[in-house]
Tab-separated table of C-alpha atoms and ligand atoms in Angstrom:
chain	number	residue	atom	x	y	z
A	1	UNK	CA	17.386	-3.438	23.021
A	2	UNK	CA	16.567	0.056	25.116
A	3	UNK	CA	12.683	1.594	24.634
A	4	UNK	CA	13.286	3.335	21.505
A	5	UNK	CA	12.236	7.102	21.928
A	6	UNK	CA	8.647	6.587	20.341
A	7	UNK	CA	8.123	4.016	22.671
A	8	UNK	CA	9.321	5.853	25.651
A	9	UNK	CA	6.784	8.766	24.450
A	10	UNK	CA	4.036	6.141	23.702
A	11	UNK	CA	4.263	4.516	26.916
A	12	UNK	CA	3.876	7.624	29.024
A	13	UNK	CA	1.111	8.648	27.136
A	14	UNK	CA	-1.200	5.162	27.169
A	15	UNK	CA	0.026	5.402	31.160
A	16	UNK	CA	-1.447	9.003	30.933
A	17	UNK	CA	-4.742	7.663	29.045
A	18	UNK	CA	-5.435	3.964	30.217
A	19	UNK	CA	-8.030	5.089	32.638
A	20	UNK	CA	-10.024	7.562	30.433
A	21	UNK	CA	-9.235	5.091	27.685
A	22	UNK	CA	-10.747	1.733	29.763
A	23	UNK	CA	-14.074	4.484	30.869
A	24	UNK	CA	-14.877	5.229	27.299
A	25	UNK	CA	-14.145	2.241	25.524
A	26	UNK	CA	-14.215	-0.857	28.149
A	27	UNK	CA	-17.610	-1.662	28.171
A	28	UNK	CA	-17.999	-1.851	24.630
A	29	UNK	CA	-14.602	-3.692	24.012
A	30	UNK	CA	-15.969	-6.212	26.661
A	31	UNK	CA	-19.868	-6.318	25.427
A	32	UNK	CA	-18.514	-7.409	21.844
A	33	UNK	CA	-16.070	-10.467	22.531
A	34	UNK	CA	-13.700	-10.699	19.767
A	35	UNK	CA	-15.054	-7.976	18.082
A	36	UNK	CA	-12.745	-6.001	15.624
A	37	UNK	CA	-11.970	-2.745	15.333
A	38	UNK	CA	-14.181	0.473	16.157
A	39	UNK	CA	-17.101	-1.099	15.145
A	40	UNK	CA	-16.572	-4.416	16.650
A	41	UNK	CA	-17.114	-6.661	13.689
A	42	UNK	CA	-17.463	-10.147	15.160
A	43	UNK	CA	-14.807	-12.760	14.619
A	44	UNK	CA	-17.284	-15.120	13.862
A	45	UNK	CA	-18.173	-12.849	10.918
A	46	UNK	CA	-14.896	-11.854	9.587
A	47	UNK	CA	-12.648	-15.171	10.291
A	48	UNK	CA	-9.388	-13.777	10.694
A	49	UNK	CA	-7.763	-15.982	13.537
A	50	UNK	CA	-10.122	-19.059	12.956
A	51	UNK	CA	-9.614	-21.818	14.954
A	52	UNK	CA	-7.777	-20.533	17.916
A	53	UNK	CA	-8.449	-24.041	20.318
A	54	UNK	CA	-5.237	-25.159	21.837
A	55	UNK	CA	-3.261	-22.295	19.908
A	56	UNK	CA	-0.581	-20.193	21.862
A	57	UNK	CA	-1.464	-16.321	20.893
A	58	UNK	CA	0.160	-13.466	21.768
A	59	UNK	CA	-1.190	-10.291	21.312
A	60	UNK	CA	0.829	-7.136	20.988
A	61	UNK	CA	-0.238	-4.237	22.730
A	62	UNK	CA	-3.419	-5.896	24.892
A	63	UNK	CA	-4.587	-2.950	26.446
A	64	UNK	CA	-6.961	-4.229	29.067
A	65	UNK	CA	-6.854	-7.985	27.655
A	66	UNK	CA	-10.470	-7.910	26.564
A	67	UNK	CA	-9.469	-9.799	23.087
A	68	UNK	CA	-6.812	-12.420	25.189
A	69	UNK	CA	-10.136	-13.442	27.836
A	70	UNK	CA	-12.177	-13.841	24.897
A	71	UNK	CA	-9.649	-15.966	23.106
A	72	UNK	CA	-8.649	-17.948	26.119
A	73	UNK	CA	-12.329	-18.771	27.029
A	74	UNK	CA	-12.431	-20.163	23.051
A	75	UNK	CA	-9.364	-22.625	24.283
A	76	UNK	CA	-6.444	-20.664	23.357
A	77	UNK	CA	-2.989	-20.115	25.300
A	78	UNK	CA	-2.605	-16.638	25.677
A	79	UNK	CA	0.189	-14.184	26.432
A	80	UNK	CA	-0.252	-10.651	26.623
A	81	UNK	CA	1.993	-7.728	25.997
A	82	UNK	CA	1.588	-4.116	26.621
A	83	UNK	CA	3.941	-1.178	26.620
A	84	UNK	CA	1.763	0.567	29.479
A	85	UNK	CA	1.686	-0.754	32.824
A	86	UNK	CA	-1.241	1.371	33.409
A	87	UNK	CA	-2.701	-0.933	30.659
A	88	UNK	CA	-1.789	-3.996	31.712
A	89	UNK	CA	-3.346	-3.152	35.501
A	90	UNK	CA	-6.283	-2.771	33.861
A	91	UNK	CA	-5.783	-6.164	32.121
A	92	UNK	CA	-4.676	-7.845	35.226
A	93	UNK	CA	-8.454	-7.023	37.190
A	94	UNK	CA	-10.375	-8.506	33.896
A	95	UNK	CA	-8.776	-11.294	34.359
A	96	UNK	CA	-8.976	-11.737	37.592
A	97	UNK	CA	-12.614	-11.192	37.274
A	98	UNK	CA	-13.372	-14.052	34.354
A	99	UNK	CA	-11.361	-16.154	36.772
A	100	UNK	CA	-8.814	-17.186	34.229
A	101	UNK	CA	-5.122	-17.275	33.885
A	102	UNK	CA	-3.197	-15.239	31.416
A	103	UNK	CA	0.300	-14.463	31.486
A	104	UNK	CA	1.008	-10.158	30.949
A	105	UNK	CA	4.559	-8.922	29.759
A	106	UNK	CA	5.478	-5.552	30.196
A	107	UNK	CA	7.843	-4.753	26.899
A	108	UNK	CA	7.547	-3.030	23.710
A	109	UNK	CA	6.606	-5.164	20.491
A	110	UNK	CA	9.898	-4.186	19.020
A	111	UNK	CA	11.869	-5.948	21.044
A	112	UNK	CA	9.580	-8.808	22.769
A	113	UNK	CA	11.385	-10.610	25.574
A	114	UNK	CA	10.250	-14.166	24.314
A	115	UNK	CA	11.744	-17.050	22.269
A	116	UNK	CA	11.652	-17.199	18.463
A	117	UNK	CA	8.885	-19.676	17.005
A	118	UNK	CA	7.090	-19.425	20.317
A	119	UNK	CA	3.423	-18.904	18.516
A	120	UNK	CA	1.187	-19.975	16.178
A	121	UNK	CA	-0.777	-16.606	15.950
A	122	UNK	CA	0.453	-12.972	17.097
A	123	UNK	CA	-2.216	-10.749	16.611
A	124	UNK	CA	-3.637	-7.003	17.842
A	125	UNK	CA	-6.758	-4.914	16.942
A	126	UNK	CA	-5.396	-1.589	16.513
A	127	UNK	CA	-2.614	-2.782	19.415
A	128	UNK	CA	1.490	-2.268	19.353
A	129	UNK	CA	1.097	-2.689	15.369
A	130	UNK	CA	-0.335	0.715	14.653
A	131	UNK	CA	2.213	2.412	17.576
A	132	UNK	CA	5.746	0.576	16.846
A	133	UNK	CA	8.064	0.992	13.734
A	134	UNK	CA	6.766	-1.855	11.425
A	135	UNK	CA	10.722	-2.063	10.329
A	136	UNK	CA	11.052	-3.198	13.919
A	137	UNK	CA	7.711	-4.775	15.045
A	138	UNK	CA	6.809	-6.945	11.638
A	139	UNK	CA	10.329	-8.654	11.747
A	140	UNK	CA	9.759	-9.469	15.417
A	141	UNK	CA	6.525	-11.044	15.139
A	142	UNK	CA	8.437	-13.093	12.174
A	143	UNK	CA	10.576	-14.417	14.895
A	144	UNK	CA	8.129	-15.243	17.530
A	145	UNK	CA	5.717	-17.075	14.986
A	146	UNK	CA	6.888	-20.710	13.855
A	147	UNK	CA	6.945	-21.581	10.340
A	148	UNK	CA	3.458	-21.384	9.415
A	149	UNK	CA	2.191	-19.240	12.085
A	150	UNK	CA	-0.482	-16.570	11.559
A	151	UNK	CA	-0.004	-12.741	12.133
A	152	UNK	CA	-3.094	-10.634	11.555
A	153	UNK	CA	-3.186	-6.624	12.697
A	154	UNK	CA	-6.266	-4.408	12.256
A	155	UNK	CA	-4.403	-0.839	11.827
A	156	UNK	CA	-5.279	2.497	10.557
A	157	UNK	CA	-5.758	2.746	6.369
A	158	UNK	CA	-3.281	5.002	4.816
A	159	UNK	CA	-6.442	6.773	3.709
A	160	UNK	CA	-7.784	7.372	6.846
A	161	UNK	CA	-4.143	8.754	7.581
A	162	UNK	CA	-3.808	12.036	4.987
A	163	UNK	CA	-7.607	12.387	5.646
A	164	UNK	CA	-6.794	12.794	9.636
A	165	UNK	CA	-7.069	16.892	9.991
A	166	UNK	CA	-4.752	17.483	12.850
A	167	UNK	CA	-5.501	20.779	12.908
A	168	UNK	CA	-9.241	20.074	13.612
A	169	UNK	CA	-8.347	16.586	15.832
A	170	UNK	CA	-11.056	15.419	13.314
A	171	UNK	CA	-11.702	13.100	10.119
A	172	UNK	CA	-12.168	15.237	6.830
A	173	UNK	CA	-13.298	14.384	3.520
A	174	UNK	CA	-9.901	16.104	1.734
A	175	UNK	CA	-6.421	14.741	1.720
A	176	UNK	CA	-4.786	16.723	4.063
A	177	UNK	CA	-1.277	15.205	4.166
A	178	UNK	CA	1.358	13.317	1.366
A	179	UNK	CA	0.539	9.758	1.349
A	180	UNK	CA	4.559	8.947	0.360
A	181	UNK	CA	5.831	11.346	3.541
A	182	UNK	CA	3.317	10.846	6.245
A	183	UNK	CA	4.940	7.991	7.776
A	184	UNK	CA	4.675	9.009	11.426
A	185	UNK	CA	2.554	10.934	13.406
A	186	UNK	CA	4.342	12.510	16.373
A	187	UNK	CA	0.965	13.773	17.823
A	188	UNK	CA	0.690	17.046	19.619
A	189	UNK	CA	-1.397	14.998	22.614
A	190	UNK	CA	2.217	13.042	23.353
A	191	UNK	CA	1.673	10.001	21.290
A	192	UNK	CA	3.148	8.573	18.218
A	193	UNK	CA	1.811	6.675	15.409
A	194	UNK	CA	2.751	4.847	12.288
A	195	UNK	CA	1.311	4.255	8.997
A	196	UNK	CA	3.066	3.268	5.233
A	197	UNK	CA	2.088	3.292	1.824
A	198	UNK	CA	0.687	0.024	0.628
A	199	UNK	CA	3.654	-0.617	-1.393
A	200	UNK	CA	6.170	-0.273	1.317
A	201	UNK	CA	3.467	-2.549	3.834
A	202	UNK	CA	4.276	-5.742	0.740
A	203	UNK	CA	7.614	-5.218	0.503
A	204	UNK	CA	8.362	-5.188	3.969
A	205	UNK	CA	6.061	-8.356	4.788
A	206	UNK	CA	8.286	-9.991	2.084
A	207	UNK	CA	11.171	-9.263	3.140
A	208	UNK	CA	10.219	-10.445	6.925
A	209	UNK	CA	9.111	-14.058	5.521
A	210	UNK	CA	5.385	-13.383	5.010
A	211	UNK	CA	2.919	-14.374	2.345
A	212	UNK	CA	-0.307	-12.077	2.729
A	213	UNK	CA	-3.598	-14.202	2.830
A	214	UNK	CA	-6.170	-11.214	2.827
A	215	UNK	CA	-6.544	-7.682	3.228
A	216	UNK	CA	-9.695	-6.983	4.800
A	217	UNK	CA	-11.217	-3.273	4.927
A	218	UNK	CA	-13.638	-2.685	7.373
A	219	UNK	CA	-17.329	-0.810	6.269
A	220	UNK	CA	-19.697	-1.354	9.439
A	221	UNK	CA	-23.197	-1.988	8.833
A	222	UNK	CA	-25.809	0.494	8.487
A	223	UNK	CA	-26.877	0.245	11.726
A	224	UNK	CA	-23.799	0.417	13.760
A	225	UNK	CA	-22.745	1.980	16.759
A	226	UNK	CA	-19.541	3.082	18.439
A	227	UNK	CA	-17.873	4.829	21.131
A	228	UNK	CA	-14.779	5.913	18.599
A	229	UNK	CA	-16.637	8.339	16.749
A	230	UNK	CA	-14.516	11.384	17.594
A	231	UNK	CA	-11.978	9.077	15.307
A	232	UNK	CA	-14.129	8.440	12.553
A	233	UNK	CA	-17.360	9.339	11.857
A	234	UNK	CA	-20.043	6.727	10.310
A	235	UNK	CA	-21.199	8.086	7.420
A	236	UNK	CA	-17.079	8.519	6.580
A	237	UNK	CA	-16.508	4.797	6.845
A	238	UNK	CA	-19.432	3.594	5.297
A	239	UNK	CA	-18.001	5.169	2.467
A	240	UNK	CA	-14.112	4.917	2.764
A	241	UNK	CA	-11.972	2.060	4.467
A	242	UNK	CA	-10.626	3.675	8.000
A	243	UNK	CA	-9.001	0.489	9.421
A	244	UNK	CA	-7.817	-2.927	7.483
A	245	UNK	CA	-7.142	-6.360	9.045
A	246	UNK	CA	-3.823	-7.246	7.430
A	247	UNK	CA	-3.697	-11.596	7.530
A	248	UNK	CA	-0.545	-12.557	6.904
A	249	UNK	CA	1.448	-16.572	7.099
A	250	UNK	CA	4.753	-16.869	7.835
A	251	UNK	CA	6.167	-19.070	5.230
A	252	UNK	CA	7.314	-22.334	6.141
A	253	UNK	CA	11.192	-23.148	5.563
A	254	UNK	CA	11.974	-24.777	2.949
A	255	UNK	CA	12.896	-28.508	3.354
A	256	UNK	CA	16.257	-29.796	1.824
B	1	LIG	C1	-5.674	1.735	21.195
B	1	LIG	S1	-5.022	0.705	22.468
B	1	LIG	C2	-5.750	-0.798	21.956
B	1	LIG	C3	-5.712	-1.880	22.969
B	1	LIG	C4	-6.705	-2.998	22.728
B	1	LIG	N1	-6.402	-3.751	21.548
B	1	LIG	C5	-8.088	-2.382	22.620
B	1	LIG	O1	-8.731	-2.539	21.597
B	1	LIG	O2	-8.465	-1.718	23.586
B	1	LIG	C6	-3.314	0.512	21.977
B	1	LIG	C7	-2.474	-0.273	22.949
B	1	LIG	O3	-1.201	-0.524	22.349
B	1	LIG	C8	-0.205	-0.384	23.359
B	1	LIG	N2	1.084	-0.104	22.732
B	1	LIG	C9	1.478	1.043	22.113
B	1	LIG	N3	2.741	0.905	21.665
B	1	LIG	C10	3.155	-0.331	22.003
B	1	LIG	C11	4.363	-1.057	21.819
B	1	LIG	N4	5.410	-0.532	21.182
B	1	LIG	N5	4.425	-2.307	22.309
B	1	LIG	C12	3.387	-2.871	22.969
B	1	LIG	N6	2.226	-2.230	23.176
B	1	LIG	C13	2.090	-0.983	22.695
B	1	LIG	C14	-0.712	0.745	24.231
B	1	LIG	O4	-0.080	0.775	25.479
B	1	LIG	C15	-2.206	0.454	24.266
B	1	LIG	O5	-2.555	-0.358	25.337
């Protein structure tokens, strides 16, 4: 399948932002191994993945594979994929640097270059999941994961979405946009997000052969500390979900 157009626009734009991206957020992402979301909430803490020794993982939309060395250091067999090859430079060095070996595809998650059943997890903290058409990207991950397999995504809240004032480039405390039409975000700064109504999120993990295990909204601790605060603000999310760690299993087939 070509780069749909969104992806085309997303990948010049992470090409555009990787380095200012890796400046701001790289030492933090790398301080806090396995640490989800903006606030880094430890793995050990949350539980999402679990057990990830001997696993294969891929994770869609790596950036600079700070989540894949963690993971692989834990015993895991990692892929990672990126749309940006700007990204995936930067992922190439880290790993390098920890000394390990990781394998790095340059593709889209809506159209993955892999066999199906290939995983038993396919994951991404705020990754391709919260950039690629979930009609596209949550039926692919169905394919690469064998019966069973895990997929887990920490993404945007629709709540955080129609509170977003794009006006301002700032979080708000008013709903600034329909939570039914705001699907998509074609952002003025070149890149494109997407978000659905809950609804829309079950039906279409249904249809794509998943049960859902947990939804988990993120509220850091009182004390926290992060280098996304231009994105939201703390006192916002201690009050209001702005990003949820969907955990979903793809069902097993049945036997005859
Ligand atoms: C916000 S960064 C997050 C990366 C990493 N998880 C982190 O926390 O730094 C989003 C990443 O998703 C990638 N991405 C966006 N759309 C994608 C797509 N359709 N397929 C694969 N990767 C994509 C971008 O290139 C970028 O590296």
């Amino acid at each position: 399948m070509d780069l749909t157009e969104h992806a085309r626009k997303n990948r010049l734009y992470w090409d555009r932002q990787a380095a200012s991206y890796q400046a701001e957020h790289g030492a933090q992402l790398a301080t806090v191994a396995l640490g989800w979301g903006v606030w880094s909430i430890p793995e050990s803490e949350l539980c999402v993945l679990g057990d990830v020794h001997g696993k294969d993982v891929l994770e869609l939309g790596c950036g600079g594979a700070q989540w894949s060395i963690g993971l692989k250091q834990l015993g895991a067999q990692c892929v990672g994929l990126d749309n940006s090859e700007r990204q995936l430079e930067f992922a190439r060095e880290a790993i390098n640097e920890a000394g390990l070996s990781i394998p790095l595809i340059h593709a889209s998650a809506e159209a993955v270059p892999l066999p199906d059943e290939s995983f038993d997890i396919v994951f991404c903290d705020h990754g391709a999941m919260s950039f690629a058409d979930p009609a596209l990207s949550v039926p692919e991950a169905a394919r690469l994961l064998r019966p069973g397999g895990l997929l887990a995504f920490n993404a945007e809240t629709p709540l955080h979405f129609i509170c977003f004032d794009k006006a301002r480039d700032r979080i708000s405390t008013k709903l600034q946009s329909s939570y039914f039409d705001e699907r998509v975000v074609d952002d003025q700064d070149g890149s494109v997000s997407f978000s659905l109504p809950y609804g829309e999120w079950i039906g279409l993990f249904k249809k794509s052969g998943f049960e859902i295990e947990d939804l988990v909204e993120i509220r850091p601790p009182a004390q926290a500390t992060s280098t996304y605060r231009d994105w939201v603000s703390h006192e916002w999310a201690r009050s209001w979900p702005a990003e949820q760690i969907w955990r979903l299993r793809r069902v097993k087939r049945a036997t005859s």
